[in-house]
Coordinates of C-alpha atoms and ligand atoms in Angstrom, one line a residue:
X12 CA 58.4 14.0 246.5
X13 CA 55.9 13.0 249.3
X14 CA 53.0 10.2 249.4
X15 CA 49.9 11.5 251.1
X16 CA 47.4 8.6 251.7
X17 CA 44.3 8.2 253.8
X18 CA 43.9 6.1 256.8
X19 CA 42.0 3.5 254.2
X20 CA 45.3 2.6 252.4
X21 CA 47.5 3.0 254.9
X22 CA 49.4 -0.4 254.9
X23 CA 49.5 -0.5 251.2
X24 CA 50.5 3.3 250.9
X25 CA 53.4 3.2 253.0
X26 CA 54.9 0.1 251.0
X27 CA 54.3 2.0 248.3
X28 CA 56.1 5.2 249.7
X29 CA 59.1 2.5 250.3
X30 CA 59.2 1.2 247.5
X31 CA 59.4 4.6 245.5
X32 CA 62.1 5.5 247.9
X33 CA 59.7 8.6 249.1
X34 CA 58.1 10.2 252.5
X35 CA 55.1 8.6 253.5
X36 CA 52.6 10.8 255.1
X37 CA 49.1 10.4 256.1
X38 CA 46.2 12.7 255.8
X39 CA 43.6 13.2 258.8
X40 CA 40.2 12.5 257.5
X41 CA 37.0 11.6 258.7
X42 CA 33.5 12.1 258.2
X43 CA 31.1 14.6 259.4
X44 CA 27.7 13.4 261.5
X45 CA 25.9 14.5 258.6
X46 CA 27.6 12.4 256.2
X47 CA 30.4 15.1 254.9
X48 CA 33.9 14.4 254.6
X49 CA 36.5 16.1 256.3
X50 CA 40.3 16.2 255.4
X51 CA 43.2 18.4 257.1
X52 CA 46.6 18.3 254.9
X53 CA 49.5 19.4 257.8
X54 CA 52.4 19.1 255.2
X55 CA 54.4 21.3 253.6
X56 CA 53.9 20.7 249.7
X57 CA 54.9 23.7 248.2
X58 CA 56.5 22.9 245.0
X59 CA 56.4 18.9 245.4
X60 CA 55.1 16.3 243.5
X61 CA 52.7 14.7 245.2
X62 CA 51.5 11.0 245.1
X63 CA 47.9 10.5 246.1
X64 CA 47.3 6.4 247.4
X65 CA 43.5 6.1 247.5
X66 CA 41.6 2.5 246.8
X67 CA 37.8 3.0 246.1
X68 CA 36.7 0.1 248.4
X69 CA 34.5 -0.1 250.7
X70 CA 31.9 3.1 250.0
X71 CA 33.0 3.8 247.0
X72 CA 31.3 7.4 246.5
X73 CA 33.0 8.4 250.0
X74 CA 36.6 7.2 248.8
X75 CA 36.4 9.5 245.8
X76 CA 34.9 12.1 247.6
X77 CA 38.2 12.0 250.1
X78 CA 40.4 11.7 247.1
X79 CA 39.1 14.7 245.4
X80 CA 39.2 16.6 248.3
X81 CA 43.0 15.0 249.2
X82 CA 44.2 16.2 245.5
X83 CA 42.6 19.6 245.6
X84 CA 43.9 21.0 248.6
X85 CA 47.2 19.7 247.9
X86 CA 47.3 22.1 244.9
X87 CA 46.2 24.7 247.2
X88 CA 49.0 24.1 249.2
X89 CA 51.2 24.4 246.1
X90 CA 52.0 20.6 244.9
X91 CA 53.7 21.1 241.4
X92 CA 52.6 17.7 240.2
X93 CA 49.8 15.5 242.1
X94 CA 49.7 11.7 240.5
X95 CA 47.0 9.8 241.6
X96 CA 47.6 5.7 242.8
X97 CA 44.1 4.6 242.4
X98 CA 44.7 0.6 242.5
X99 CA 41.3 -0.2 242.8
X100 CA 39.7 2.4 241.0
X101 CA 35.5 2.4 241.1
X102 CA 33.0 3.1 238.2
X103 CA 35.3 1.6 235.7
X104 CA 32.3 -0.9 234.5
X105 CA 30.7 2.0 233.6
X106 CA 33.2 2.7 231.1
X107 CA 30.5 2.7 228.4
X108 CA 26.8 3.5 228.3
X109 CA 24.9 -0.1 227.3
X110 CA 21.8 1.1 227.3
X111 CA 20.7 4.9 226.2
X112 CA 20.0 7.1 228.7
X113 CA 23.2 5.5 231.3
X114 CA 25.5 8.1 232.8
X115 CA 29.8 7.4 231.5
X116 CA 30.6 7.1 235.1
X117 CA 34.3 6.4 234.1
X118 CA 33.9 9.7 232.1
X119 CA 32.7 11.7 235.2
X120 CA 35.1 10.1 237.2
X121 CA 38.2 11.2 235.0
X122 CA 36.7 14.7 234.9
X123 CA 36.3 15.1 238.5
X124 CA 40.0 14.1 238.8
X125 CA 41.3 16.2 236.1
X126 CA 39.5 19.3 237.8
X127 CA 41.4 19.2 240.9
X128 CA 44.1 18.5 239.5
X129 CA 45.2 15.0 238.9
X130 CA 47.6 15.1 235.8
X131 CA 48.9 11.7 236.1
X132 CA 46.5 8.4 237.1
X133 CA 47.8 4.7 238.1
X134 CA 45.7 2.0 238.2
X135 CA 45.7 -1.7 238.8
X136 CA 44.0 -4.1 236.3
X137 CA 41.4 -1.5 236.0
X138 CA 38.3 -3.4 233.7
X139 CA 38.0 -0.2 231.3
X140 CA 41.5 -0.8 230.6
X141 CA 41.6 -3.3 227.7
X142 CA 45.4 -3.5 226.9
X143 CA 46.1 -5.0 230.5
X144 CA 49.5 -3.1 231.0
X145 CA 50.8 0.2 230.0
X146 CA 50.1 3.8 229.0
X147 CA 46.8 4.7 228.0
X148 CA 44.3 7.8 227.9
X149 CA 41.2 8.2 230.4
X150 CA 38.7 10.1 228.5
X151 CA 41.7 13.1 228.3
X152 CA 43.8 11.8 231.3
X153 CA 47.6 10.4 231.4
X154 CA 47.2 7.3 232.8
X155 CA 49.1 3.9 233.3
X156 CA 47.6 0.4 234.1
X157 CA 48.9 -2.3 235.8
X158 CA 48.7 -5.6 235.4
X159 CA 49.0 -8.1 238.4
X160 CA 48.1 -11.5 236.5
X161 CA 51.9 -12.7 236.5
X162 CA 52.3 -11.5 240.3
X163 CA 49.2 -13.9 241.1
X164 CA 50.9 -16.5 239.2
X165 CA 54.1 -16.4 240.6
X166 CA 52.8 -17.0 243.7
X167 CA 50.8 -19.7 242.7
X168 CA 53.5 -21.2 240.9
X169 CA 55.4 -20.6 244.3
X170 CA 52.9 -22.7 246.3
X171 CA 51.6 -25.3 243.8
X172 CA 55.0 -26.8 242.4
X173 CA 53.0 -28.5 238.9
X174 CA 51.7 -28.0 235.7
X175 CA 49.0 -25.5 235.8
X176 CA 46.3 -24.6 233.3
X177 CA 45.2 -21.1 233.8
X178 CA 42.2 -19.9 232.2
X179 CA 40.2 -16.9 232.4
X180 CA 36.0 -17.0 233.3
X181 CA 35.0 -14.7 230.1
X182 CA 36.0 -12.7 227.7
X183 CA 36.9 -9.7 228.8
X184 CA 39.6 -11.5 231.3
X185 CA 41.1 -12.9 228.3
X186 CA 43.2 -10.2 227.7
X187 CA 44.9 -10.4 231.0
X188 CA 45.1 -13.9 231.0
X189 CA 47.4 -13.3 227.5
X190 CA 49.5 -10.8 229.6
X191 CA 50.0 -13.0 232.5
X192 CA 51.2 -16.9 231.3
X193 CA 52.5 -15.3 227.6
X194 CA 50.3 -17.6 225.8
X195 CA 48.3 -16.6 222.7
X196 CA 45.4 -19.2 222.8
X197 CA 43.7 -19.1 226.2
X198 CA 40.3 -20.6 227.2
X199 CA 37.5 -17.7 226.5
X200 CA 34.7 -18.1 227.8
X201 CA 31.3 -15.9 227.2
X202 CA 28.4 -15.0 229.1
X203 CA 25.2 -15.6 227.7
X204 CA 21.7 -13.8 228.4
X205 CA 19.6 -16.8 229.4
X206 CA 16.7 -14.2 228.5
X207 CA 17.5 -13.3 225.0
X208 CA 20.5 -15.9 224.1
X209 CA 23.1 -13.1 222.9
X210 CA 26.3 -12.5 224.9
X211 CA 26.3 -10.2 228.0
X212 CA 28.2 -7.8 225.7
X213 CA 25.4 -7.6 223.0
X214 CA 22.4 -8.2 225.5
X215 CA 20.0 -5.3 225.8
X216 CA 17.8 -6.8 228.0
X217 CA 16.8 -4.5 231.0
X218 CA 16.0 -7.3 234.0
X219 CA 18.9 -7.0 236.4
X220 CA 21.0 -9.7 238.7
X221 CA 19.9 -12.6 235.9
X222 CA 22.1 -15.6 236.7
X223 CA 24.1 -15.8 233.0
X224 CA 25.0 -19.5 231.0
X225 CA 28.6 -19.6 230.4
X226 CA 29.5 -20.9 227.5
X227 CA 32.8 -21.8 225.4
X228 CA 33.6 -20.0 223.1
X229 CA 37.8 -21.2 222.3
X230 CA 40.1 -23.7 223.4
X231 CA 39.0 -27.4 224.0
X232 CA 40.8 -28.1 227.3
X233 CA 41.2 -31.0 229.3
X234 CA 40.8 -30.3 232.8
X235 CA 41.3 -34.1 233.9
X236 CA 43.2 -34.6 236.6
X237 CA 44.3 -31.2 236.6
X238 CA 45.6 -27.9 238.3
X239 CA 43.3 -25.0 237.0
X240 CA 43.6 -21.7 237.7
X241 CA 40.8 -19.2 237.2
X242 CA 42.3 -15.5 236.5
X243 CA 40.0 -12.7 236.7
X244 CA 40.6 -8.6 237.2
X245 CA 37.7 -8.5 240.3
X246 CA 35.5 -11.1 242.2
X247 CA 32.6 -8.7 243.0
X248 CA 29.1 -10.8 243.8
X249 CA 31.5 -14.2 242.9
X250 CA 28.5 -15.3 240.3
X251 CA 31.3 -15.7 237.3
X252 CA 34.0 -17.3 239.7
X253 CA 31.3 -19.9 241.1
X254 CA 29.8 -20.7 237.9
X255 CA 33.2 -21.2 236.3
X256 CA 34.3 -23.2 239.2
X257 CA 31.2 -25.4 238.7
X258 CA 32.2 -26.2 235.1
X259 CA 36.2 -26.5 235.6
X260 CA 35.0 -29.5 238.3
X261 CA 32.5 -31.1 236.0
X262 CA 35.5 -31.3 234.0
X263 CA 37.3 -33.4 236.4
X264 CA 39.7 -30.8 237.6
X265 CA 42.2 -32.3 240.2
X266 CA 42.7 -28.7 242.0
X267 CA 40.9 -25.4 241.3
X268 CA 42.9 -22.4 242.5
X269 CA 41.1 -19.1 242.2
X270 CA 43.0 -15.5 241.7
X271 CA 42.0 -12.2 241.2
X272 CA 43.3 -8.7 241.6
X273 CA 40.5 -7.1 242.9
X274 CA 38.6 -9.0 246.4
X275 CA 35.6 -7.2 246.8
X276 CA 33.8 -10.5 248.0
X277 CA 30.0 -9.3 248.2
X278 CA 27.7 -11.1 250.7
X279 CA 29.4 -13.9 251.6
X280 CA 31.1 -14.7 248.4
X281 CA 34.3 -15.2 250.0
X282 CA 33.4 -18.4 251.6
X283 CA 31.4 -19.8 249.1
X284 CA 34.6 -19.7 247.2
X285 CA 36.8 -21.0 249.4
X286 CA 34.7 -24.1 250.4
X287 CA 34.5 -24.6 246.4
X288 CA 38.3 -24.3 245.6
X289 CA 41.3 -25.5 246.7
X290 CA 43.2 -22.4 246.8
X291 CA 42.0 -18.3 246.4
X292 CA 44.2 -15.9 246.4
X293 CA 43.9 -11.7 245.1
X294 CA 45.7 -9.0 246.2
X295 CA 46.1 -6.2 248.4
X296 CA 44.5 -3.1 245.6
X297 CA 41.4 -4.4 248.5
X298 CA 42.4 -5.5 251.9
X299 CA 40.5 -8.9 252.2
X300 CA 41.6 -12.1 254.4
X301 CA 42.9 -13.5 251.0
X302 CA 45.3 -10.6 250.0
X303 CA 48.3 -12.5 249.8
X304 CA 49.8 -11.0 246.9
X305 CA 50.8 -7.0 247.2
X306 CA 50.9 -4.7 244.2
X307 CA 52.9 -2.5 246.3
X308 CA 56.1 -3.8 243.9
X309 CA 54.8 -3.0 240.7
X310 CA 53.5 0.4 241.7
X311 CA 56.5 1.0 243.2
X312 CA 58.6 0.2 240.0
X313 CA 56.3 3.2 238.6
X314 CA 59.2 5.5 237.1
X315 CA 58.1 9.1 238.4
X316 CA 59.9 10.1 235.5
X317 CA 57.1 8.8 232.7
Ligands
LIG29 C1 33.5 -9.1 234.1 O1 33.7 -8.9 232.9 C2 34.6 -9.0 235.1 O2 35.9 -9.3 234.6 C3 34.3 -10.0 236.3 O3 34.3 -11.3 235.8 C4 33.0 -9.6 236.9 O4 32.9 -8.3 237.1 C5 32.9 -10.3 238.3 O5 31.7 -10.0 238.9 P1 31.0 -11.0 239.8 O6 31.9 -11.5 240.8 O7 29.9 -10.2 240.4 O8 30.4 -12.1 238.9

């Protein structure tokens, strides 16, 4: 078995390759004047599985581009099996068409890597995956997701030794917020079109980058004097970390601690964030100033067997 990874996820690829107990190897790559990407594969890999470490972020289109070319000429070089560690894995909002006419980028996506020959996919909180951890099917691919919501918490816990509420800033976090404290009744809350009143899930309206209302929809919490954390898969443009931030402090929040698997901190989301919180923390799927927590562990638990 050998782990090929480009020079992108180098740091978190060779953890991974330790942690599996397998060669590390990296793949020259680079990218043309025009805009092309090259990629030179100097291994042997006839009749190895191969493990392919590739995150999407930054330039997402690029990073697929290199991991398509990465798992294609490793079958040409005779892999037996290529699995693909994808821990931040891009298009997955576009895991459904909301409004007729949209490409199913996440469908694309999982044909593209199916073509070269990706037989096996593992992903980190991914946000088309809605059962937070485990096996699951990607339009016709084997693939496994990984939670990191109890990682994050563990750390926090580590660092903050009190009672903490943790909470998640929508709906569809919920799900991982169950997954990571165990509890069945977490606080939900729902973003609402300010244009047309119904949630961001139901909205049709076309206008784009509208600043949503957040609004309750479970769980009557006290945040008085308290430690909240805010639990989300990815802090992209930070809108739904700052606006929940906003509303834990009118609260009366004591601390706000903010953690997320996926940092990729638009603009300058990052320190907007960190000047409204006490504590931010994601992990290393993105390398970010704030990845503090590394998913290299849970990947690395991956049994190459499943
Ligand atoms: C949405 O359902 C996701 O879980 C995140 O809350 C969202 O994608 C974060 O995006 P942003 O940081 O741009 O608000």
């Amino acid at each position: 078995m050998i782990l090929l990874n480009s020079t992108k996820s180098s740091a978190l690829g060779e953890d991974i390759a330790s942690y599996l107990r397998i060669n590390f190897e990296s793949v020259s790559s680079r990218i043309f004047p025009d805009g092309e990407t090259y990629i030179r594969i100097s291994n042997d890999l006839q009749g190895k599985e191969v493990f392919i470490v590739q995150t999407m972020f930054p330039e997402p289109n690029n990073s697929l581009m290199e991991f398509l070319l990465i798992a294609d000429t490793a079958k040409d070089l005779g892999a037996k099996k290529v699995t693909g560690i994808i821990p931040y894995m891009a298009y997955a909002r576009q895991d459904r068409k909301f409004q007729a006419g949209e490409a199913l980028s996440m469908k694309t996506v999982a044909a593209l890597l199916k073509s070269v020959g990706v037989e096996y996919l593992i992903t980190v909180d991914t946000h088309y995956q809605h059962v937070p951890h485990g096996k699951f099917d990607l339009f016709g691919l084997n693939s496994m997701n990984i939670s990191a919501g109890r990682l994050l918490l563990a750390h926090i816990k580590d660092k903050f030794d009190e009672d903490l509420i943790t909470i998640g800033p929508d709906f569809g976090s919920s799900e991982m917020v169950k997954y990571a404290t165990g509890e069945e009744k977490v606080l939900k809350k729902e973003k609402i079109c300010p244009i047309c009143g119904l949630p961001a899930t139901q909205c049709k309206c076309e206008t784009k980058d509208k600043e949503y209302i957040i609004s309750d929809v479970e769980g009557d919490f006290d945040f008085k004097d308290k430690t909240v954390v805010i639990l989300d898969d990815i802090i992209a443009s930070g809108g739904t970390m700052i606006q929940t931030v906003k509303k834990v402090k009118s609260g009366g929040a004591r601390n706000i601690i903010i953690a997320a698997t996926h940092g990729l901190f638009l603009k300058d989301s990052l320190n907007t964030l960190r000047t409204l919180t006490d504590y931010l923390v994601v992990t290393d799927s993105i390398s970010t100033p704030v990845s503090n927590v590394s998913v290299a562990p849970l990947i690395g638990a991956f049994n190459t067997k499943s």
